[in-house]
XYZ file of C-alpha atoms in Angstrom:
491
model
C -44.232 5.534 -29.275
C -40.384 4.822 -28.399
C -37.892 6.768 -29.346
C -36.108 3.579 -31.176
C -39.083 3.599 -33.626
C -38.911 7.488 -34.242
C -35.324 7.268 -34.970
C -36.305 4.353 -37.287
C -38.669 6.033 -39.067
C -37.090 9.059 -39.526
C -34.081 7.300 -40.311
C -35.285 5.627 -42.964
C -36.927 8.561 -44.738
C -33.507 10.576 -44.808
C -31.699 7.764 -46.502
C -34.313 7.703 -49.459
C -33.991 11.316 -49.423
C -30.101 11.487 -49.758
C -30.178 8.527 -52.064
C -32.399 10.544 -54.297
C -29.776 13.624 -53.922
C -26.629 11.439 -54.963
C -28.416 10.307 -58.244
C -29.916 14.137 -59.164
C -26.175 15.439 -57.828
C -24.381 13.573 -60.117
C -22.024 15.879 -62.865
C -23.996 19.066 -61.110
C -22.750 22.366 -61.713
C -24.033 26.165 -60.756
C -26.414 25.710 -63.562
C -27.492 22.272 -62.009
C -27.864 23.610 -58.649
C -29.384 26.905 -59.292
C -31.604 26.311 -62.446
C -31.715 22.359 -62.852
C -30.492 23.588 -66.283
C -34.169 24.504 -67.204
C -35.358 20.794 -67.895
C -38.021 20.359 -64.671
C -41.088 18.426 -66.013
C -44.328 21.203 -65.400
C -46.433 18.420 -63.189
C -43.258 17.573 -60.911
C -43.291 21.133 -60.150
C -46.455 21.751 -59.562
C -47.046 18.787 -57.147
C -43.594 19.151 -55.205
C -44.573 23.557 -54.539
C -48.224 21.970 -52.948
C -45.818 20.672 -50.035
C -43.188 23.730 -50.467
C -46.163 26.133 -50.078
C -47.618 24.566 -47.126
C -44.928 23.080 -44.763
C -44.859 21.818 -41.426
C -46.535 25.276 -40.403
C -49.541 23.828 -42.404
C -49.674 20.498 -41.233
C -49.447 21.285 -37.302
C -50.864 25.081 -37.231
C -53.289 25.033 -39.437
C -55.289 22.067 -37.638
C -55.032 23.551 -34.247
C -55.908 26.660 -35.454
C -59.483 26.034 -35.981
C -60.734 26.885 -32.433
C -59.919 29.924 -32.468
C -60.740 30.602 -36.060
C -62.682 28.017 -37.360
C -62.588 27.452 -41.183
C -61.909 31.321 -41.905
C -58.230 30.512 -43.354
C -60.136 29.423 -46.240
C -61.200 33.212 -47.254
C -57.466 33.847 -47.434
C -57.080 30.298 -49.566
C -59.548 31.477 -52.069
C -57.610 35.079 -51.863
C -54.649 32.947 -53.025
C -56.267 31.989 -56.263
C -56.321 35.638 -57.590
C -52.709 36.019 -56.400
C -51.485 33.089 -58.515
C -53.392 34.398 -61.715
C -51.164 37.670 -61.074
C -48.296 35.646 -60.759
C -49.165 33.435 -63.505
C -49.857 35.957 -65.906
C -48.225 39.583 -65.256
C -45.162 37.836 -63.096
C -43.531 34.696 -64.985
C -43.986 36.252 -68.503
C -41.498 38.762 -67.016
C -39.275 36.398 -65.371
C -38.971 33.978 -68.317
C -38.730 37.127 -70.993
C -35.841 38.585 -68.879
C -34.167 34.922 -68.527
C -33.723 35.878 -64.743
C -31.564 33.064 -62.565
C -32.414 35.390 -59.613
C -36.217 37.415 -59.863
C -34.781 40.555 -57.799
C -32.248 41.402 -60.983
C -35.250 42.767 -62.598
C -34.890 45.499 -60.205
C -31.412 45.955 -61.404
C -32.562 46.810 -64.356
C -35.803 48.767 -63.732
C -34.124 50.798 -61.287
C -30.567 50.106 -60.748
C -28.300 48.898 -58.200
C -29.699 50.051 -54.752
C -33.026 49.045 -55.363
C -31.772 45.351 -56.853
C -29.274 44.644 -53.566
C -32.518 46.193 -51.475
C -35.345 43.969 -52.926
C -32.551 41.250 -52.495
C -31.612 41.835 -48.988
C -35.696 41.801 -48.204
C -36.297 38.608 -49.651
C -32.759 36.677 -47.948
C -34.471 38.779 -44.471
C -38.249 37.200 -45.199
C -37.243 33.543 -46.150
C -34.587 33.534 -42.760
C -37.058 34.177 -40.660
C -40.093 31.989 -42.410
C -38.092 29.120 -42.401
C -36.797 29.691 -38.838
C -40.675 29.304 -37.836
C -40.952 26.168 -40.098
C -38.247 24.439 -38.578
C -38.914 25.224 -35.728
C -41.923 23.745 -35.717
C -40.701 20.474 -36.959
C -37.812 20.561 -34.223
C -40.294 21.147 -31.362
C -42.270 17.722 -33.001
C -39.162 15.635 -32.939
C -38.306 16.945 -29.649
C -41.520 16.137 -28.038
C -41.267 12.412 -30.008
C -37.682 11.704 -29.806
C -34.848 14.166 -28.206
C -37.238 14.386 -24.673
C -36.865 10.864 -24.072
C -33.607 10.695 -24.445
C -32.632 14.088 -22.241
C -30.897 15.616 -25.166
C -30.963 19.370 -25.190
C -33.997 21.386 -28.023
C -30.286 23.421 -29.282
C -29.268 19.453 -30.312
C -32.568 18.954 -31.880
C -32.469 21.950 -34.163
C -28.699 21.346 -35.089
C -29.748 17.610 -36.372
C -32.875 18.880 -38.659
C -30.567 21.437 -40.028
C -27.590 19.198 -41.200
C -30.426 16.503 -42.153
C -31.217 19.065 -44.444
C -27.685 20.566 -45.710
C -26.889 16.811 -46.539
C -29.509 16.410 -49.229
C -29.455 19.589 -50.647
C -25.784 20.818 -50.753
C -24.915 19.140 -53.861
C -27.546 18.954 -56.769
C -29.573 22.257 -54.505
C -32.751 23.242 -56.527
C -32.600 19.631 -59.066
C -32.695 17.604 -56.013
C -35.362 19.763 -54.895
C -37.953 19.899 -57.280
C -37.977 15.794 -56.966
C -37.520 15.494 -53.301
C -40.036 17.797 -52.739
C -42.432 15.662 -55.233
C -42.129 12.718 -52.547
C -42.297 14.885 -49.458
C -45.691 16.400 -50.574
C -47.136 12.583 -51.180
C -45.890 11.437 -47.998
C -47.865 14.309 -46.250
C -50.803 14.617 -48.341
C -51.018 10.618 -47.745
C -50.340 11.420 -43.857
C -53.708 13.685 -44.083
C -55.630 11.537 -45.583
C -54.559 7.833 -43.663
C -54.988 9.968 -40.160
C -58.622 11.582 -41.490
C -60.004 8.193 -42.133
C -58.491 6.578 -38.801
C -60.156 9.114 -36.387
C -63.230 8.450 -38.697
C -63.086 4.776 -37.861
C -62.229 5.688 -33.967
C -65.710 7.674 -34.081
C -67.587 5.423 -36.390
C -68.452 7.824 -39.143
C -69.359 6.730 -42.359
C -67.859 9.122 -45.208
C -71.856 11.030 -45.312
C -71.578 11.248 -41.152
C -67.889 12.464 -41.318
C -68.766 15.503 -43.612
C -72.030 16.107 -41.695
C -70.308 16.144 -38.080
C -67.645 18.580 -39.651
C -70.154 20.389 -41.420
C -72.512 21.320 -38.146
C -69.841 21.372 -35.492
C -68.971 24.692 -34.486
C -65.632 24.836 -36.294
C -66.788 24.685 -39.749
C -67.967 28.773 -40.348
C -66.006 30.111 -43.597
C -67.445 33.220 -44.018
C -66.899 36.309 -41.682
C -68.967 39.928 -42.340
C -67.739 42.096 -38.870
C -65.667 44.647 -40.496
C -63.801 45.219 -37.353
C -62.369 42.016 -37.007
C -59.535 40.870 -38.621
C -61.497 37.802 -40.080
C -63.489 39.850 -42.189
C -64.184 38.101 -45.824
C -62.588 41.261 -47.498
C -60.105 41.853 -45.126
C -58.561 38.219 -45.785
C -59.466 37.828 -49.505
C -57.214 40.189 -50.362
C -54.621 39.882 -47.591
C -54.977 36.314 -49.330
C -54.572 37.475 -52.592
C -51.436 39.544 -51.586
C -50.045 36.968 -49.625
C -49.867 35.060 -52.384
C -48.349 37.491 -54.628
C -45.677 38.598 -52.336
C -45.006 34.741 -50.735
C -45.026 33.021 -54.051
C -44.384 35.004 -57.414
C -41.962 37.967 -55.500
C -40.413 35.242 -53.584
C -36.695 33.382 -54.793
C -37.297 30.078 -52.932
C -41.111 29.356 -54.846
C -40.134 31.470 -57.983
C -36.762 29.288 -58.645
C -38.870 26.033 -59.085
C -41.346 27.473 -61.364
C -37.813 28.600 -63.578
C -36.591 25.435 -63.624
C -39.682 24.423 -66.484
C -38.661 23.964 -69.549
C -40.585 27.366 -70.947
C -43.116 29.809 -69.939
C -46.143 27.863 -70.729
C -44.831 24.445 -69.003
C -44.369 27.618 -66.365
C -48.776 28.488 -66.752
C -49.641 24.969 -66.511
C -47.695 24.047 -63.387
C -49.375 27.529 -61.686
C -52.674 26.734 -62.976
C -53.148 23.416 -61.445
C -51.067 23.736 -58.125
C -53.548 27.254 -57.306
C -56.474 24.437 -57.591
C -55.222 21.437 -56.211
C -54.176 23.944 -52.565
C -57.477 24.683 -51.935
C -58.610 21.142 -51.833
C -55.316 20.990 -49.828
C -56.106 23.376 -47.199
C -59.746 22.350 -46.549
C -58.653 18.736 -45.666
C -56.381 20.296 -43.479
C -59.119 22.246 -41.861
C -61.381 19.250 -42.156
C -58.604 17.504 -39.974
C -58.317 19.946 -37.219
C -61.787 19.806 -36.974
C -62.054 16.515 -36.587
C -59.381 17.248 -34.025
C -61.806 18.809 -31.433
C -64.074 16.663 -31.908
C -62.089 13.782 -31.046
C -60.412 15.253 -27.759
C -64.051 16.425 -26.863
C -65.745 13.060 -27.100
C -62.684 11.598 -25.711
C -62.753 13.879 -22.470
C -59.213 14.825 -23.297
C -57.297 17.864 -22.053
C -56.742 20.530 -24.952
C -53.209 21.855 -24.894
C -52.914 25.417 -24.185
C -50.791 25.870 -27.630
C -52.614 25.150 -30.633
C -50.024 23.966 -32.081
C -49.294 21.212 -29.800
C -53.020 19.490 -29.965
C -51.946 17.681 -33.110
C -48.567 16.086 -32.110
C -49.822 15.543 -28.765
C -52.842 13.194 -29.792
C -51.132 11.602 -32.337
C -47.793 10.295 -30.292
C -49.634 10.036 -27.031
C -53.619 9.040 -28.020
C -53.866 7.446 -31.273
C -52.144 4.162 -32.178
C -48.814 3.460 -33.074
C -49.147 3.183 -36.772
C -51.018 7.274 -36.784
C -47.852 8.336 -34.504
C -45.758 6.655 -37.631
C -47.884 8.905 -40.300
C -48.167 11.842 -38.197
C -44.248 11.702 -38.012
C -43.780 11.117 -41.500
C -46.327 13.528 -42.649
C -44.595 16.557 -40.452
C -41.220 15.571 -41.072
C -42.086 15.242 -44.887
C -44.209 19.003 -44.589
C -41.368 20.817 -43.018
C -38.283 19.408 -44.890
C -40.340 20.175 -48.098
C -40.285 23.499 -47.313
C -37.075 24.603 -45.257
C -34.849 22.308 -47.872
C -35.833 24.612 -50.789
C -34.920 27.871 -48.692
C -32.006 26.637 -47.767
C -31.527 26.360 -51.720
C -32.683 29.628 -52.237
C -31.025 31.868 -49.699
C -27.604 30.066 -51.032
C -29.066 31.287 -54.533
C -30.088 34.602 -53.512
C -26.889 35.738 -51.828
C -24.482 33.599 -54.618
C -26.395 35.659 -57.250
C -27.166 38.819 -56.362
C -24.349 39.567 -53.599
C -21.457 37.599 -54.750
C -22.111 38.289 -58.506
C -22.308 34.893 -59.630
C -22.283 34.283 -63.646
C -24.079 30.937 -64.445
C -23.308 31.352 -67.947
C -20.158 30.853 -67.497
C -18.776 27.187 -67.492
C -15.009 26.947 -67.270
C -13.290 24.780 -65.789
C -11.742 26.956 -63.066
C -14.694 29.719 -62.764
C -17.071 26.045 -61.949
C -14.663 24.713 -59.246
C -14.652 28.447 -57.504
C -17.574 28.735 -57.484
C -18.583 25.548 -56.514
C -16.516 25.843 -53.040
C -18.126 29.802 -52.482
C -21.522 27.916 -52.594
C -20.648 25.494 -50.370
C -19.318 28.108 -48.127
C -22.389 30.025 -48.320
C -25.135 27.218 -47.844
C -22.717 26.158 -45.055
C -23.512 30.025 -43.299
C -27.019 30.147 -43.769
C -27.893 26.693 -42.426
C -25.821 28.225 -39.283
C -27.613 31.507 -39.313
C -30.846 29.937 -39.545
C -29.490 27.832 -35.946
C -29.725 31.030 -34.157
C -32.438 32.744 -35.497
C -34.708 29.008 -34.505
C -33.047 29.769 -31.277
C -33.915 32.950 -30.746
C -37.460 32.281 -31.997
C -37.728 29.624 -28.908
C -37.437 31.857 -26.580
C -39.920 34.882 -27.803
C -42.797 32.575 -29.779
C -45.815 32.886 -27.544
C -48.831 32.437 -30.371
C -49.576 30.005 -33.248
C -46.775 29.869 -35.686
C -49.014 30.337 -38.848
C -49.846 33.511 -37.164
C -46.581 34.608 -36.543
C -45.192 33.721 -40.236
C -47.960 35.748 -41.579
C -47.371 38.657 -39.800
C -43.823 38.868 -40.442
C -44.232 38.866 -43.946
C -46.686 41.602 -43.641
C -43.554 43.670 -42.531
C -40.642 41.699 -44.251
C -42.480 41.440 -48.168
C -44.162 44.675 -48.120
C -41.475 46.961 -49.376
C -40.900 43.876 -52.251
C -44.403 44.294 -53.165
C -44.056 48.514 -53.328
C -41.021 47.882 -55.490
C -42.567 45.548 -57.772
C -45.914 47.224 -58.087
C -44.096 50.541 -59.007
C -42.221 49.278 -61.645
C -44.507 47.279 -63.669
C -47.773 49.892 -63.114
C -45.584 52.918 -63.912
C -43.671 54.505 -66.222
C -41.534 56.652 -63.850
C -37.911 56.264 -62.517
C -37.077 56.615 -59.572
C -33.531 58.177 -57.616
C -32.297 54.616 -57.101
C -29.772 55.744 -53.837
C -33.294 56.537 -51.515
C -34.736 53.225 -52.323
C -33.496 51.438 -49.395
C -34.430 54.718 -46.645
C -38.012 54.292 -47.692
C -37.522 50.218 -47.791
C -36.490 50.905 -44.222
C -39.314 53.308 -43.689
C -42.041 51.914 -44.614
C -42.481 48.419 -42.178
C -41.632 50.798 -39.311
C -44.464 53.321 -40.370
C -47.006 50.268 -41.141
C -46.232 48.532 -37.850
C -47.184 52.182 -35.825
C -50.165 52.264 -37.674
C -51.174 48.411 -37.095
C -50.941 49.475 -33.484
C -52.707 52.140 -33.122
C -55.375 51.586 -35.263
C -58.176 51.450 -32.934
C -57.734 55.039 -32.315
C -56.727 56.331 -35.123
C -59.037 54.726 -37.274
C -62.431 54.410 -35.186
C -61.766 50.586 -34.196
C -60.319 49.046 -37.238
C -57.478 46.482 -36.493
C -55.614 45.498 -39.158
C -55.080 41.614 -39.780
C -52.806 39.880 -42.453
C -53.878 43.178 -44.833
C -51.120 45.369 -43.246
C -49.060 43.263 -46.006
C -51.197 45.964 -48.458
C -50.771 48.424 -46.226
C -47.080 48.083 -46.246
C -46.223 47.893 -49.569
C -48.764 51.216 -50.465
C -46.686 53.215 -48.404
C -43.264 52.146 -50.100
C -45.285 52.602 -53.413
C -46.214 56.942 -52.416
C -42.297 56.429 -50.750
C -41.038 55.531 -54.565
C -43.332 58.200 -56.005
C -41.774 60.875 -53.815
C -38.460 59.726 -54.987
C -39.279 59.996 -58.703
C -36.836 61.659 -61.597
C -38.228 64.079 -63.856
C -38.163 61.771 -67.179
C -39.531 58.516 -67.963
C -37.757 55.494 -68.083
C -37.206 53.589 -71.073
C -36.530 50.146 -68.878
C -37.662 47.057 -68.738
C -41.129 46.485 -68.097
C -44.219 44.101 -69.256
């Protein structure tokens, strides 16, 4: 594919996307950009978080993936449909009751001020370095399809994905989202299905002979028994399950669309039907990488020795020029989808819970300050998440699904202890020793992770040191509990 059609392409997608930002910017305030003044239709919501919860990581990782574990990410996708009924039910009752702009002030006022700027500080720490992987991912694509060619330097690359991004979403921010993400997530679940039925027609399967050749080829096992692997069914139901909890209904960036509904029910609905509608999701993904393999293998085609690259590679260098245009689409639309509405978030986050922002308040004067700290802020975090992309470059050795996985085992944990302890107990804690055993705690679970085998006769943990992590901040909390009760806020 040349690079003049890539920059084409891509071109034209970021002009419909800012075009979309100037007419949901318009007359947009703090309210506007960090609420979308609560009036988000339920089913926009729900189909724009499909391509927020899946991203480029999805779209690239997932695929490639399946060699090494075959269709097992799907006992963590069905692990995700308990998490959203917690979130749907226990979580966003809370969050609507309490009329929360950012989640983490319910630790505010369940604990006080150390554990709010702590739970705070962990989420602004977790969605940096997810959506340092995302992009990343995307930047690596566009440098393979585009930047290569034209001898311009990966830093460059990152740089232009990042601004792409700060010039959509600096002025309406979490309004502009919820609808830009709507089109992203059709542009990529189209790009799934267009490329699935072209490598179909490039093997001659019928729709029965395509399921059949997926369903006996040595990809497709789901279910996993071995205790001491870290596939194990249980191990990744409820890694799955927590995972969800922790990535979704504790998180800012996923939690602020789902506030933007008009009420808590609009809230349900939107929950209800985007838990369903990913599972489908992730299987066709599977389904895809699958069909993948099976392509380079009757092919005689060279499998890359990343993952990650066996997807990008065989659609700009193998398939035909129209599947390079939907592959390019479809990962430009997956990442942007999701590292847009961080970008969003973190500028929420830190607005919110650091700088003290009051989006009640609507002068004149108080909207124009604010305004230009905003801009100031989602001006530093698109540059922080530069160098952290950067940094990522040069220490990323292993599928980047993988790697966002793990880190949030370490980086949501203590978020998960937090929340867990104050809406399953009564007690109150010493608020000033909530951020030594935040600090504690993913130190203490990573020792343990890695030196399972012999301390606990062979077990390795997996994605469930997530559980692992936030138990120990939960007995950390209990250790640090007052003598009385507390009377706060709780479900």
């Amino acid at each position: 594919m040349s690079p003049s059609l890539v920059i084409t392409v891509i071109s034209g997608y970021f002009i419909l996307l800012i075009a979309i930002s100037l007419l949901t910017g318009r007359k947009s305030d703090s309210k506007t950009f960090f609420t979308a003044n609560r009036q988000s239709p339920w089913y926009l919501v729900a189909f724009g978080m499909i391509g927020a919860s899946l991203s480029g990581v999805t779209f690239i990782s997932v695929p490639g993936w399946v060699a090494g574990t075959q269709f097992s990410y799907m006992q963590v996708v069905f692990g995700y449909l308990l998490g959203y009924f917690v979130i749907a039910t226990v979580l966003m009752p809370l969050y609507y009751r309490l009329n929360l702009v950012s989640i983490y002030g319910y630790l505010d006022q369940r604990f006080g001020f150390w554990s709010y700027k702590t739970g705070a500080f962990y989420f602004l720490l977790s969605r940096v370095v997810g959506a340092s992987f995302r992009l990343f991912l995307v930047a690596g694509v566009l440098q393979l399809a585009l930047f290569d060619a034209w001898g311009i330097d990966f830093a460059v690359t990152v740089m232009v994905t990042i601004v792409l991004i700060w010039l959509y979403t600096f002025r309406g921010g979490i309004k502009t989202i919820v609808w830009t993400d709507t089109l992203q997530t059709l542009f990529m679940l189209s790009a799934v299905g267009i490329v699935i039925y072209l490598i179909s027609q490039e093997l001659s399967l019928s729709a029965v002979e395509l399921t059949t050749t997926i369903s006996e080829s040595k990809y497709s096992k789901i279910f996993f028994w071995d205790w001491q692997t870290s596939k194990n069914f249980f191990k990744q139901f409820f890694a799955g399950a927590f995972i969800a909890i922790v990535m979704t209904g504790l998180d800012q960036d996923m939690m602020q669309k789902n506030l933007t509904c008009k009420n808590i029910g609009d809230a349900q609905k939107n929950m209800f039907w985007f838990s369903l509608t990913l599972v489908v999701v992730n299987l066709m993904f599977l389904a895809l990488g699958a069909l993948l393999y099976i392509y380079a293998d009757t092919k005689g085609i060279a499998i890359p020795v990343r993952s990650d690259d066996l997807f990008p590679m065989l659609a700009l260098e193998h398939f035909n020029i129209f599947v390079g245009i939907i592959f390019l689409l479809g990962i430009v639309a997956a990442a942007y989808s999701s590292a847009d509405s961080a970008l969003t978030a973190l500028t929420t986050s830190f607005c919110v819970d650091f700088l003290n922002f009051n989006t009640l308040e609507d002068t004149l004067e108080l909207q124009k300050k604010q305004k230009k700290t905003r801009l100031i802020v989602h001006v530093g975090f698109s540059a922080l998440l530069f160098l952290v992309i950067m940094v990522f470059k040069e220490i990323n050795d292993e599928a980047v699904i993988s790697a966002v996985f793990t880190a949030a085992g370490y980086t949501y944990g203590p978020l998960l202890g937090l929340y867990a302890f104050g809406l399953f107990t009564n007690l109150q804690v010493r608020d000033y020793g909530v951020p030594i055993v935040c600090v504690l705690s993913p130190v203490l679970s990573y020792l343990l992770s890695k030196h399972s085998e012999e301390l606990l006769f062979g077990y390795r943990f997996g994605f469930e040191i997530l559980i692992v992590n936030g138990a120990i901040t939960f007995i950390g909390l209990l250790l640090l509990q007052k003598n009385q009760s507390s009377g706060s806020v709780r479900m």
